[in-house]
Amino acid sequence: MPNNSYSGSAEDDELIDAVLAASRALVAVAARSLNELEEDVTLVQYRVLVELAARGPQFVADLADILGVIPSTATRMCDRLLTKGLITRKRSTSDRRLVKVSLTQSGRNLISQVTQKRREELSEILSRISPLEREPVLNALRTFADAAGTVPEQEWSLGWRLSAGPREESKSQ
Amino acid sequence: MPNNSYSGSAEDDELIDAVLAASRALVAVAARSLNELEEDVTLVQYRVLVELAARGPQFVADLADILGVIPSTATRMCDRLLTKGLITRKRSTSDRRLVKVSLTQSGRNLISQVTQKRREELSEILSRISPLEREPVLNALRTFADAAGTVPEQEWSLGWRLSAGPREESKSQ
DNA sequence: TTCCTATATTTGCATATAGCAAGTATATAC
DNA sequence: GTATATACTTGCTATATGCAAATATAGGAA
């Protein structure tokens, strides 16, 4: 073993599988929470709302940066959210080139509903982990995230999309 | 604390953040590994190749099931991968309705390259976790994944897409 | 055999997502 | 006051996706 840095192999694969499985589960949770609404929103659109909720109103270019997409994509994302009444667009008076994007009350409501649903589902999952293990699990996840977390925000454009197609009223799946 | 089942709140959010951060990091790793190839493949397309590599040649309908999409989507995914020379399509002689999809050598090579790159990056990350913690971290991730793992494969269509747009030769990011 | 039905895949159509390039409006610098 | 830079939008193209309809084939019934 010439390398002084860790260079596992089978263990790497196990780690990949473990994190992917965890992430998969979480995405599924988010997706289910979203699907249970009447409002028809994709996961990508939902993330836009989440960022607006977390950071407050943003200009289009900033929003694009946050999402890791180019401005034109952000513009069109906003077009769709505007149509759905989840955001508003307002041109700045001080600099009329800027357009500020804000959540509507409807958008905020949607966030709360999804958050609530997700919290319930998460509790479900956590209740299946023995109380003694909860804290260690959480710490371990943080340790991993920290070690890996040197990742610029841009780089995850992300891995959210569950359905890009037209509405899926039917929840046929 | 009236509830007998766990019903954390701030902790739920921390857990969500931890897992999402971890998953984000991993997706970024996969994406970087993919971007460093000359071959121009999206993460969604890559996943098709991965499943074919793991399970061997598949019929279109089975592939669709595995990926959690409807058959028409699988067909068109195959169209694109065929164009790129990464898979072959062959109509079954015993039942001429069936089409078997297989990896080409080129497709297999791509998988190995990405796997190699990913392994290197993962080792990078693991080397930043103290050796003593590695095992616990891995176990914790598995514990979480197991607890959450009641998720039907279909439900994660997944959360892979990093770029759906046209090629990104420029790697400008 | 012929016809009906079930199955496997493909194709047409619509929408969302995404990048690039060109266009528009506005601000700032010289 | 013109040139340049900035912020956003629009046109174009490609990927990803679902639904519905079309196509081809298989299998069973009359």
mmCIF file of C-alpha atoms (C1' of nucleotides) in Angstrom:
data_model
loop_
_atom_site.group_PDB
_atom_site.id
_atom_site.type_symbol
_atom_site.label_atom_id
_atom_site.label_comp_id
_atom_site.label_asym_id
_atom_site.label_seq_id
_atom_site.Cartn_x
_atom_site.Cartn_y
_atom_site.Cartn_z
ATOM 1 C CA MET A 1 0.000 0.000 0.000
ATOM 2 C CA PRO A 2 2.061 2.831 -1.362
ATOM 3 C CA ASN A 3 -0.568 5.508 -0.990
ATOM 4 C CA ASN A 4 -0.599 7.498 2.187
ATOM 5 C CA SER A 5 -4.144 8.691 1.510
ATOM 6 C CA TYR A 6 -7.077 6.353 2.022
ATOM 7 C CA SER A 7 -7.835 4.369 -1.065
ATOM 8 C CA GLY A 8 -10.569 1.888 -0.284
ATOM 9 C CA SER A 9 -12.436 0.181 -3.013
ATOM 10 C CA ALA A 10 -15.180 -2.156 -1.995
ATOM 11 C CA GLU A 11 -15.797 0.228 0.870
ATOM 12 C CA ASP A 12 -16.123 3.139 -1.495
ATOM 13 C CA ASP A 13 -18.822 1.283 -3.313
ATOM 14 C CA GLU A 14 -20.597 0.518 -0.077
ATOM 15 C CA LEU A 15 -20.443 4.148 0.895
ATOM 16 C CA ILE A 16 -21.778 5.210 -2.473
ATOM 17 C CA ASP A 17 -24.608 2.746 -2.154
ATOM 18 C CA ALA A 18 -25.409 3.826 1.373
ATOM 19 C CA VAL A 19 -25.534 7.511 0.599
ATOM 20 C CA LEU A 20 -27.373 6.998 -2.647
ATOM 21 C CA ALA A 21 -29.950 4.849 -0.913
ATOM 22 C CA ALA A 22 -30.400 7.468 1.780
ATOM 23 C CA SER A 23 -30.651 10.210 -0.762
ATOM 24 C CA ARG A 24 -33.041 8.212 -2.904
ATOM 25 C CA ALA A 25 -35.271 7.735 0.099
ATOM 26 C CA LEU A 26 -35.258 11.416 0.867
ATOM 27 C CA VAL A 27 -36.017 12.406 -2.665
ATOM 28 C CA ALA A 28 -38.891 9.972 -2.628
ATOM 29 C CA VAL A 29 -40.159 11.559 0.551
ATOM 30 C CA ALA A 30 -39.991 14.996 -0.987
ATOM 31 C CA ALA A 31 -41.676 13.740 -4.117
ATOM 32 C CA ARG A 32 -44.500 12.084 -2.236
ATOM 33 C CA SER A 33 -45.056 15.201 -0.192
ATOM 34 C CA LEU A 34 -45.283 17.140 -3.413
ATOM 35 C CA ASN A 35 -47.557 14.695 -5.148
ATOM 36 C CA GLU A 36 -50.060 14.807 -2.354
ATOM 37 C CA LEU A 37 -50.852 18.437 -3.068
ATOM 38 C CA GLU A 38 -53.504 19.494 -5.530
ATOM 39 C CA GLU A 39 -51.106 22.154 -6.714
ATOM 40 C CA ASP A 40 -49.113 20.779 -9.610
ATOM 41 C CA VAL A 41 -45.463 21.599 -9.014
ATOM 42 C CA THR A 42 -42.325 19.797 -10.138
ATOM 43 C CA LEU A 43 -39.424 19.238 -7.784
ATOM 44 C CA VAL A 44 -37.318 21.735 -9.688
ATOM 45 C CA GLN A 45 -40.020 24.349 -9.296
ATOM 46 C CA TYR A 46 -40.349 23.447 -5.663
ATOM 47 C CA ARG A 47 -36.674 24.088 -5.127
ATOM 48 C CA VAL A 48 -37.076 27.587 -6.534
ATOM 49 C CA LEU A 49 -39.793 28.220 -3.978
ATOM 50 C CA VAL A 50 -37.648 26.782 -1.187
ATOM 51 C CA GLU A 51 -34.757 29.074 -2.024
ATOM 52 C CA LEU A 52 -37.031 32.071 -2.176
ATOM 53 C CA ALA A 53 -38.501 31.106 1.170
ATOM 54 C CA ALA A 54 -35.084 30.628 2.722
ATOM 55 C CA ARG A 55 -33.372 33.707 1.278
ATOM 56 C CA GLY A 56 -36.197 36.090 0.642
ATOM 57 C CA PRO A 57 -36.946 37.861 -2.652
ATOM 58 C CA GLN A 58 -34.202 37.564 -5.248
ATOM 59 C CA PHE A 59 -33.253 39.123 -8.547
ATOM 60 C CA VAL A 60 -33.388 36.798 -11.513
ATOM 61 C CA ALA A 61 -29.615 36.619 -11.902
ATOM 62 C CA ASP A 62 -29.107 35.805 -8.231
ATOM 63 C CA LEU A 63 -31.780 33.168 -8.396
ATOM 64 C CA ALA A 64 -30.042 31.660 -11.401
ATOM 65 C CA ASP A 65 -26.765 31.587 -9.455
ATOM 66 C CA ILE A 66 -28.418 29.929 -6.495
ATOM 67 C CA LEU A 67 -30.001 27.292 -8.706
ATOM 68 C CA GLY A 68 -26.880 26.802 -10.753
ATOM 69 C CA VAL A 69 -28.553 27.581 -14.057
ATOM 70 C CA ILE A 70 -28.147 30.387 -16.547
ATOM 71 C CA PRO A 71 -30.441 33.422 -16.275
ATOM 72 C CA SER A 72 -32.626 32.493 -19.212
ATOM 73 C CA THR A 73 -33.539 29.255 -17.500
ATOM 74 C CA ALA A 74 -34.390 31.160 -14.347
ATOM 75 C CA THR A 75 -36.559 33.537 -16.320
ATOM 76 C CA ARG A 76 -38.553 30.732 -17.802
ATOM 77 C CA MET A 77 -38.807 28.915 -14.519
ATOM 78 C CA CYS A 78 -40.347 32.101 -13.162
ATOM 79 C CA ASP A 79 -42.706 32.273 -16.125
ATOM 80 C CA ARG A 80 -44.176 28.952 -15.061
ATOM 81 C CA LEU A 81 -44.332 29.754 -11.373
ATOM 82 C CA LEU A 82 -45.961 33.068 -12.202
ATOM 83 C CA THR A 83 -48.624 31.310 -14.233
ATOM 84 C CA LYS A 84 -49.300 29.144 -11.216
ATOM 85 C CA GLY A 85 -49.564 32.169 -8.992
ATOM 86 C CA LEU A 86 -46.754 31.039 -6.707
ATOM 87 C CA ILE A 87 -44.436 34.009 -7.239
ATOM 88 C CA THR A 88 -44.574 37.632 -8.309
ATOM 89 C CA ARG A 89 -42.151 39.551 -10.520
ATOM 90 C CA LYS A 90 -41.517 43.221 -9.922
ATOM 91 C CA ARG A 91 -39.170 45.527 -11.774
ATOM 92 C CA SER A 92 -36.930 47.515 -9.492
ATOM 93 C CA THR A 93 -37.499 51.274 -9.550
ATOM 94 C CA SER A 94 -33.943 52.188 -8.590
ATOM 95 C CA ASP A 95 -32.467 50.107 -11.404
ATOM 96 C CA ARG A 96 -35.050 49.237 -13.968
ATOM 97 C CA ARG A 97 -32.957 46.424 -15.402
ATOM 98 C CA LEU A 98 -33.471 44.359 -12.283
ATOM 99 C CA VAL A 99 -36.462 42.127 -11.667
ATOM 100 C CA LYS A 100 -37.174 40.993 -8.162
ATOM 101 C CA VAL A 101 -38.880 37.665 -7.665
ATOM 102 C CA SER A 102 -40.936 37.070 -4.517
ATOM 103 C CA LEU A 103 -43.123 34.341 -3.130
ATOM 104 C CA THR A 104 -46.851 34.927 -3.073
ATOM 105 C CA GLN A 105 -48.892 33.849 -0.076
ATOM 106 C CA SER A 106 -49.936 30.888 -2.139
ATOM 107 C CA GLY A 107 -46.286 29.990 -2.653
ATOM 108 C CA ARG A 108 -45.581 30.246 1.049
ATOM 109 C CA ASN A 109 -48.577 28.067 1.813
ATOM 110 C CA LEU A 110 -47.320 25.434 -0.552
ATOM 111 C CA ILE A 111 -43.946 25.385 1.187
ATOM 112 C CA SER A 112 -45.559 24.940 4.582
ATOM 113 C CA GLN A 113 -47.753 22.132 3.384
ATOM 114 C CA VAL A 114 -44.859 20.251 1.860
ATOM 115 C CA THR A 115 -42.654 20.900 4.870
ATOM 116 C CA GLN A 116 -45.348 19.598 7.151
ATOM 117 C CA LYS A 117 -45.840 16.471 5.078
ATOM 118 C CA ARG A 118 -42.144 15.893 4.839
ATOM 119 C CA ARG A 119 -41.691 16.318 8.554
ATOM 120 C CA GLU A 120 -44.336 13.694 9.168
ATOM 121 C CA GLU A 121 -42.733 11.241 6.795
ATOM 122 C CA LEU A 122 -39.299 11.913 8.208
ATOM 123 C CA SER A 123 -40.564 11.269 11.710
ATOM 124 C CA GLU A 124 -41.940 8.014 10.408
ATOM 125 C CA ILE A 125 -38.490 7.036 9.201
ATOM 126 C CA LEU A 126 -36.705 8.219 12.319
ATOM 127 C CA SER A 127 -39.080 6.285 14.514
ATOM 128 C CA ARG A 128 -37.750 3.171 12.862
ATOM 129 C CA ILE A 129 -34.241 3.983 14.039
ATOM 130 C CA SER A 130 -33.627 3.049 17.648
ATOM 131 C CA PRO A 131 -33.466 6.159 19.847
ATOM 132 C CA LEU A 132 -29.924 5.299 20.845
ATOM 133 C CA GLU A 133 -28.787 5.376 17.248
ATOM 134 C CA ARG A 134 -30.473 8.583 16.185
ATOM 135 C CA GLU A 135 -27.802 10.913 17.436
ATOM 136 C CA PRO A 136 -24.868 8.899 16.032
ATOM 137 C CA VAL A 137 -26.594 8.614 12.674
ATOM 138 C CA LEU A 138 -27.152 12.307 12.499
ATOM 139 C CA ASN A 139 -23.559 13.019 13.456
ATOM 140 C CA ALA A 140 -22.242 10.574 10.918
ATOM 141 C CA LEU A 141 -24.261 12.136 8.151
ATOM 142 C CA ARG A 142 -22.929 15.521 9.102
ATOM 143 C CA THR A 143 -19.380 14.228 9.204
ATOM 144 C CA PHE A 144 -19.744 12.892 5.718
ATOM 145 C CA ALA A 145 -21.421 16.004 4.419
ATOM 146 C CA ASP A 146 -18.698 18.141 5.939
ATOM 147 C CA ALA A 147 -15.941 16.063 4.421
ATOM 148 C CA ALA A 148 -17.588 16.168 1.040
ATOM 149 C CA GLY A 149 -19.076 19.574 1.473
ATOM 150 C CA THR A 150 -16.334 21.475 -0.253
ATOM 151 C CA VAL A 151 -18.688 21.373 -3.185
ATOM 152 C CA PRO A 152 -19.626 24.712 -4.684
ATOM 153 C CA GLU A 153 -23.379 25.251 -4.580
ATOM 154 C CA GLN A 154 -23.464 25.630 -8.358
ATOM 155 C CA GLU A 155 -22.428 22.090 -8.916
ATOM 156 C CA TRP A 156 -25.644 20.503 -7.942
ATOM 157 C CA SER A 157 -28.150 21.725 -10.428
ATOM 158 C CA LEU A 158 -29.337 19.292 -8.585
ATOM 159 C CA GLY A 159 -30.818 15.949 -8.610
ATOM 160 C CA TRP A 160 -34.334 16.799 -7.976
ATOM 161 C CA ARG A 161 -36.397 16.104 -10.993
ATOM 162 C CA LEU A 162 -38.966 13.460 -10.432
ATOM 163 C CA SER A 163 -41.234 14.364 -13.266
ATOM 164 C CA ALA A 164 -40.629 16.829 -16.017
ATOM 165 C CA GLY A 165 -43.590 15.742 -18.046
ATOM 166 C CA PRO A 166 -47.025 17.289 -17.962
ATOM 167 C CA ARG A 167 -49.115 17.165 -14.819
ATOM 168 C CA GLU A 168 -49.512 13.754 -13.231
ATOM 169 C CA GLU A 169 -52.938 14.035 -11.703
ATOM 170 C CA SER A 170 -53.263 10.321 -12.108
ATOM 171 C CA LYS A 171 -50.513 9.396 -9.631
ATOM 172 C CA SER A 172 -50.781 6.116 -11.532
ATOM 173 C CA GLN A 173 -47.339 4.899 -10.464
ATOM 174 C CA MET B 1 -43.715 15.160 25.315
ATOM 175 C CA PRO B 2 -47.018 13.389 24.788
ATOM 176 C CA ASN B 3 -46.114 11.438 21.660
ATOM 177 C CA ASN B 4 -44.796 7.940 22.064
ATOM 178 C CA SER B 5 -43.374 7.919 18.562
ATOM 179 C CA TYR B 6 -40.403 10.109 17.789
ATOM 180 C CA SER B 7 -41.531 13.486 16.572
ATOM 181 C CA GLY B 8 -38.492 15.677 16.334
ATOM 182 C CA SER B 9 -38.633 18.897 14.510
ATOM 183 C CA ALA B 10 -35.449 20.892 14.480
ATOM 184 C CA GLU B 11 -33.710 17.547 14.399
ATOM 185 C CA ASP B 12 -35.685 16.467 11.381
ATOM 186 C CA ASP B 13 -34.514 19.540 9.588
ATOM 187 C CA GLU B 14 -30.934 18.856 10.575
ATOM 188 C CA LEU B 15 -31.226 15.336 9.316
ATOM 189 C CA ILE B 16 -32.718 16.499 6.066
ATOM 190 C CA ASP B 17 -29.920 18.994 5.657
ATOM 191 C CA ALA B 18 -27.263 16.423 6.471
ATOM 192 C CA VAL B 19 -28.541 13.821 4.056
ATOM 193 C CA LEU B 20 -29.245 16.327 1.349
ATOM 194 C CA ALA B 21 -25.767 17.767 1.709
ATOM 195 C CA ALA B 22 -24.272 14.330 1.527
ATOM 196 C CA SER B 23 -26.340 13.397 -1.470
ATOM 197 C CA ARG B 24 -25.616 16.703 -3.166
ATOM 198 C CA ALA B 25 -21.928 16.079 -2.724
ATOM 199 C CA LEU B 26 -22.220 12.627 -4.226
ATOM 200 C CA VAL B 27 -24.219 13.822 -7.168
ATOM 201 C CA ALA B 28 -21.599 16.475 -7.736
ATOM 202 C CA VAL B 29 -18.926 13.813 -7.662
ATOM 203 C CA ALA B 30 -20.791 11.741 -10.213
ATOM 204 C CA ALA B 31 -21.376 14.799 -12.354
ATOM 205 C CA ARG B 32 -17.739 15.829 -12.266
ATOM 206 C CA SER B 33 -16.656 12.326 -13.160
ATOM 207 C CA LEU B 34 -19.032 12.472 -16.080
ATOM 208 C CA ASN B 35 -17.996 15.916 -17.229
ATOM 209 C CA GLU B 36 -14.363 14.951 -17.388
ATOM 210 C CA LEU B 37 -15.045 12.532 -20.217
ATOM 211 C CA GLU B 38 -14.969 13.580 -23.833
ATOM 212 C CA GLU B 39 -18.056 11.468 -24.317
ATOM 213 C CA ASP B 40 -21.108 13.666 -23.841
ATOM 214 C CA VAL B 41 -23.542 11.825 -21.576
ATOM 215 C CA THR B 42 -26.114 13.156 -19.146
ATOM 216 C CA LEU B 43 -26.578 11.684 -15.693
ATOM 217 C CA VAL B 44 -29.893 10.163 -16.719
ATOM 218 C CA GLN B 45 -28.251 8.466 -19.662
ATOM 219 C CA TYR B 46 -25.426 7.336 -17.438
ATOM 220 C CA ARG B 47 -27.879 5.659 -15.121
ATOM 221 C CA VAL B 48 -29.281 3.657 -18.020
ATOM 222 C CA LEU B 49 -25.778 2.440 -18.765
ATOM 223 C CA VAL B 50 -25.183 1.616 -15.109
ATOM 224 C CA GLU B 51 -28.314 -0.507 -14.906
ATOM 225 C CA LEU B 52 -27.429 -2.322 -18.102
ATOM 226 C CA ALA B 53 -23.946 -2.963 -16.750
ATOM 227 C CA ALA B 54 -25.299 -4.235 -13.441
ATOM 228 C CA ARG B 55 -28.142 -6.377 -14.773
ATOM 229 C CA GLY B 56 -27.035 -7.288 -18.244
ATOM 230 C CA PRO B 57 -29.062 -6.807 -21.457
ATOM 231 C CA GLN B 58 -32.689 -5.848 -20.878
ATOM 232 C CA PHE B 59 -35.880 -5.573 -22.856
ATOM 233 C CA VAL B 60 -37.211 -2.054 -23.252
ATOM 234 C CA ALA B 61 -40.149 -2.601 -20.909
ATOM 235 C CA ASP B 62 -37.924 -4.050 -18.184
ATOM 236 C CA LEU B 63 -35.513 -1.165 -18.568
ATOM 237 C CA ALA B 64 -38.411 1.232 -18.205
ATOM 238 C CA ASP B 65 -39.475 -0.514 -15.007
ATOM 239 C CA ILE B 66 -35.970 -0.385 -13.610
ATOM 240 C CA LEU B 67 -35.696 3.312 -14.379
ATOM 241 C CA GLY B 68 -39.188 4.084 -13.166
ATOM 242 C CA VAL B 69 -40.308 5.617 -16.436
ATOM 243 C CA ILE B 70 -42.863 4.575 -19.014
ATOM 244 C CA PRO B 71 -41.719 2.513 -21.998
ATOM 245 C CA SER B 72 -41.852 5.368 -24.481
ATOM 246 C CA THR B 73 -39.341 7.276 -22.413
ATOM 247 C CA ALA B 74 -37.090 4.246 -22.330
ATOM 248 C CA THR B 75 -37.362 3.903 -26.091
ATOM 249 C CA ARG B 76 -36.280 7.454 -26.649
ATOM 250 C CA MET B 77 -33.512 7.225 -24.115
ATOM 251 C CA CYS B 78 -32.259 4.279 -26.114
ATOM 252 C CA ASP B 79 -32.548 6.306 -29.316
ATOM 253 C CA ARG B 80 -30.063 8.777 -27.904
ATOM 254 C CA LEU B 81 -27.695 6.204 -26.477
ATOM 255 C CA LEU B 82 -27.798 4.345 -29.775
ATOM 256 C CA THR B 83 -26.826 7.501 -31.623
ATOM 257 C CA LYS B 84 -23.882 7.814 -29.285
ATOM 258 C CA GLY B 85 -22.898 4.234 -29.930
ATOM 259 C CA LEU B 86 -23.165 3.253 -26.266
ATOM 260 C CA ILE B 87 -25.831 0.564 -26.658
ATOM 261 C CA THR B 88 -27.242 -1.768 -29.283
ATOM 262 C CA ARG B 89 -30.868 -2.715 -29.927
ATOM 263 C CA LYS B 90 -31.755 -6.140 -31.202
ATOM 264 C CA ARG B 91 -35.187 -7.551 -31.906
ATOM 265 C CA SER B 92 -35.774 -10.942 -30.356
ATOM 266 C CA THR B 93 -36.241 -13.787 -32.826
ATOM 267 C CA SER B 94 -38.398 -15.896 -30.524
ATOM 268 C CA ASP B 95 -40.844 -13.072 -29.895
ATOM 269 C CA ARG B 96 -40.469 -10.351 -32.443
ATOM 270 C CA ARG B 97 -42.272 -7.804 -30.274
ATOM 271 C CA LEU B 98 -39.369 -7.712 -27.847
ATOM 272 C CA VAL B 99 -36.293 -5.542 -28.240
ATOM 273 C CA LYS B 100 -33.213 -6.356 -26.237
ATOM 274 C CA VAL B 101 -30.937 -3.506 -25.262
ATOM 275 C CA SER B 102 -27.258 -4.207 -24.593
ATOM 276 C CA LEU B 103 -24.167 -2.189 -23.804
ATOM 277 C CA THR B 104 -21.554 -1.808 -26.511
ATOM 278 C CA GLN B 105 -17.888 -2.030 -25.636
ATOM 279 C CA SER B 106 -17.853 1.728 -25.807
ATOM 280 C CA GLY B 107 -20.627 1.858 -23.222
ATOM 281 C CA ARG B 108 -18.739 -0.505 -20.936
ATOM 282 C CA ASN B 109 -15.606 1.570 -21.285
ATOM 283 C CA LEU B 110 -17.492 4.676 -20.310
ATOM 284 C CA ILE B 111 -18.765 3.011 -17.165
ATOM 285 C CA SER B 112 -15.277 1.952 -16.158
ATOM 286 C CA GLN B 113 -13.880 5.388 -16.711
ATOM 287 C CA VAL B 114 -16.558 7.056 -14.637
ATOM 288 C CA THR B 115 -16.305 4.430 -11.923
ATOM 289 C CA GLN B 116 -12.577 4.932 -11.755
ATOM 290 C CA LYS B 117 -12.899 8.708 -11.550
ATOM 291 C CA ARG B 118 -15.607 8.442 -8.936
ATOM 292 C CA ARG B 119 -13.575 6.060 -6.865
ATOM 293 C CA GLU B 120 -10.705 8.515 -6.867
ATOM 294 C CA GLU B 121 -12.895 11.395 -5.824
ATOM 295 C CA LEU B 122 -14.579 9.322 -3.162
ATOM 296 C CA SER B 123 -11.218 8.329 -1.754
ATOM 297 C CA GLU B 124 -10.397 12.013 -1.645
ATOM 298 C CA ILE B 125 -13.476 12.639 0.476
ATOM 299 C CA LEU B 126 -12.956 9.629 2.721
ATOM 300 C CA SER B 127 -9.382 10.647 3.352
ATOM 301 C CA ARG B 128 -10.752 13.757 5.001
ATOM 302 C CA ILE B 129 -12.664 11.644 7.502
ATOM 303 C CA SER B 130 -10.537 10.358 10.317
ATOM 304 C CA PRO B 131 -9.924 6.610 9.973
ATOM 305 C CA LEU B 132 -11.645 5.998 13.269
ATOM 306 C CA GLU B 133 -14.844 7.570 12.045
ATOM 307 C CA ARG B 134 -15.046 5.918 8.667
ATOM 308 C CA GLU B 135 -16.661 2.747 9.824
ATOM 309 C CA PRO B 136 -19.248 4.479 12.053
ATOM 310 C CA VAL B 137 -20.140 6.880 9.256
ATOM 311 C CA LEU B 138 -20.696 4.060 6.851
ATOM 312 C CA ASN B 139 -22.819 2.199 9.350
ATOM 313 C CA ALA B 140 -24.879 5.248 10.118
ATOM 314 C CA LEU B 141 -25.624 5.836 6.473
ATOM 315 C CA ARG B 142 -26.693 2.252 6.124
ATOM 316 C CA THR B 143 -28.886 2.481 9.192
ATOM 317 C CA PHE B 144 -30.638 5.469 7.767
ATOM 318 C CA ALA B 145 -30.988 3.965 4.332
ATOM 319 C CA ASP B 146 -32.415 0.791 5.843
ATOM 320 C CA ALA B 147 -34.928 2.684 7.937
ATOM 321 C CA ALA B 148 -36.021 4.690 4.937
ATOM 322 C CA GLY B 149 -35.440 1.952 2.448
ATOM 323 C CA THR B 150 -39.003 0.788 2.152
ATOM 324 C CA VAL B 151 -39.068 2.907 -0.962
ATOM 325 C CA PRO B 152 -40.165 1.123 -4.118
ATOM 326 C CA GLU B 153 -37.560 1.398 -6.813
ATOM 327 C CA GLN B 154 -40.034 3.169 -9.081
ATOM 328 C CA GLU B 155 -40.248 6.146 -6.813
ATOM 329 C CA TRP B 156 -36.849 7.500 -7.537
ATOM 330 C CA SER B 157 -36.914 8.446 -11.151
ATOM 331 C CA LEU B 158 -34.518 9.835 -9.479
ATOM 332 C CA GLY B 159 -32.751 12.901 -8.867
ATOM 333 C CA TRP B 160 -30.021 12.565 -11.281
ATOM 334 C CA ARG B 161 -30.372 15.214 -13.846
ATOM 335 C CA LEU B 162 -27.544 17.641 -13.803
ATOM 336 C CA SER B 163 -27.940 18.900 -17.287
ATOM 337 C CA ALA B 164 -30.722 18.227 -19.698
ATOM 338 C CA GLY B 165 -29.597 20.861 -22.098
ATOM 339 C CA PRO B 166 -27.451 20.316 -25.142
ATOM 340 C CA ARG B 167 -23.837 19.254 -24.808
ATOM 341 C CA GLU B 168 -21.700 21.273 -22.454
ATOM 342 C CA GLU B 169 -18.317 20.992 -24.081
ATOM 343 C CA SER B 170 -17.423 24.272 -22.483
ATOM 344 C CA LYS B 171 -17.508 22.999 -18.910
ATOM 345 C CA SER B 172 -17.766 26.692 -18.172
ATOM 346 C CA GLN B 173 -19.139 26.256 -14.649
ATOM 347 C "C1'" DT C 1 -57.991 -20.387 -40.589
ATOM 348 C "C1'" DT C 2 -59.579 -16.055 -39.293
ATOM 349 C "C1'" DC C 3 -60.677 -12.787 -35.991
ATOM 350 C "C1'" DC C 4 -60.272 -10.818 -31.466
ATOM 351 C "C1'" DT C 5 -57.541 -9.527 -27.744
ATOM 352 C "C1'" DA C 6 -53.363 -8.897 -25.182
ATOM 353 C "C1'" DT C 7 -48.577 -7.426 -25.205
ATOM 354 C "C1'" DA C 8 -44.200 -4.820 -26.643
ATOM 355 C "C1'" DT C 9 -42.573 -1.100 -28.707
ATOM 356 C "C1'" DT C 10 -42.727 3.118 -31.270
ATOM 357 C "C1'" DT C 11 -44.483 7.573 -32.705
ATOM 358 C "C1'" DG C 12 -47.105 12.014 -32.185
ATOM 359 C "C1'" DC C 13 -47.957 15.555 -29.179
ATOM 360 C "C1'" DA C 14 -47.383 18.541 -25.139
ATOM 361 C "C1'" DT C 15 -44.674 20.326 -21.181
ATOM 362 C "C1'" DA C 16 -40.597 21.165 -18.323
ATOM 363 C "C1'" DT C 17 -35.793 21.849 -18.114
ATOM 364 C "C1'" DA C 18 -31.567 23.596 -19.966
ATOM 365 C "C1'" DG C 19 -27.715 26.001 -22.615
ATOM 366 C "C1'" DC C 20 -26.310 29.312 -26.126
ATOM 367 C "C1'" DA C 21 -26.840 33.305 -28.862
ATOM 368 C "C1'" DA C 22 -29.068 37.352 -30.089
ATOM 369 C "C1'" DG C 23 -32.034 41.071 -28.824
ATOM 370 C "C1'" DT C 24 -33.816 44.818 -25.624
ATOM 371 C "C1'" DA C 25 -33.688 47.991 -22.019
ATOM 372 C "C1'" DT C 26 -31.169 50.395 -18.761
ATOM 373 C "C1'" DA C 27 -27.120 52.093 -16.335
ATOM 374 C "C1'" DT C 28 -22.428 53.760 -16.121
ATOM 375 C "C1'" DA C 29 -17.985 55.359 -17.772
ATOM 376 C "C1'" DC C 30 -15.345 58.164 -20.563
ATOM 377 C "C1'" DG D 1 -23.349 61.819 -25.615
ATOM 378 C "C1'" DT D 2 -21.655 57.847 -27.368
ATOM 379 C "C1'" DA D 3 -19.588 53.438 -26.012
ATOM 380 C "C1'" DT D 4 -19.706 49.756 -23.021
ATOM 381 C "C1'" DA D 5 -21.380 46.915 -19.475
ATOM 382 C "C1'" DT D 6 -25.265 44.790 -17.032
ATOM 383 C "C1'" DA D 7 -29.878 42.437 -16.385
ATOM 384 C "C1'" DC D 8 -33.127 40.246 -18.357
ATOM 385 C "C1'" DT D 9 -35.864 38.185 -22.183
ATOM 386 C "C1'" DT D 10 -36.665 35.679 -26.418
ATOM 387 C "C1'" DG D 11 -35.556 32.389 -30.229
ATOM 388 C "C1'" DC D 12 -33.591 28.121 -31.142
ATOM 389 C "C1'" DT D 13 -32.269 23.415 -30.125
ATOM 390 C "C1'" DA D 14 -31.827 19.195 -27.374
ATOM 391 C "C1'" DT D 15 -32.943 16.228 -23.417
ATOM 392 C "C1'" DA D 16 -36.393 14.108 -20.413
ATOM 393 C "C1'" DT D 17 -40.933 12.908 -19.554
ATOM 394 C "C1'" DG D 18 -46.011 11.346 -19.658
ATOM 395 C "C1'" DC D 19 -50.197 10.227 -22.212
ATOM 396 C "C1'" DA D 20 -52.580 8.615 -26.151
ATOM 397 C "C1'" DA D 21 -52.635 6.494 -30.432
ATOM 398 C "C1'" DA D 22 -50.467 3.644 -33.894
ATOM 399 C "C1'" DT D 23 -47.966 -0.569 -35.220
ATOM 400 C "C1'" DA D 24 -46.471 -5.168 -35.007
ATOM 401 C "C1'" DT D 25 -46.705 -9.511 -33.150
ATOM 402 C "C1'" DA D 26 -48.418 -13.324 -30.262
ATOM 403 C "C1'" DG D 27 -51.988 -16.314 -28.638
ATOM 404 C "C1'" DG D 28 -56.475 -17.985 -28.097
ATOM 405 C "C1'" DA D 29 -61.397 -18.733 -29.694
ATOM 406 C "C1'" DA D 30 -64.910 -19.484 -33.111
#
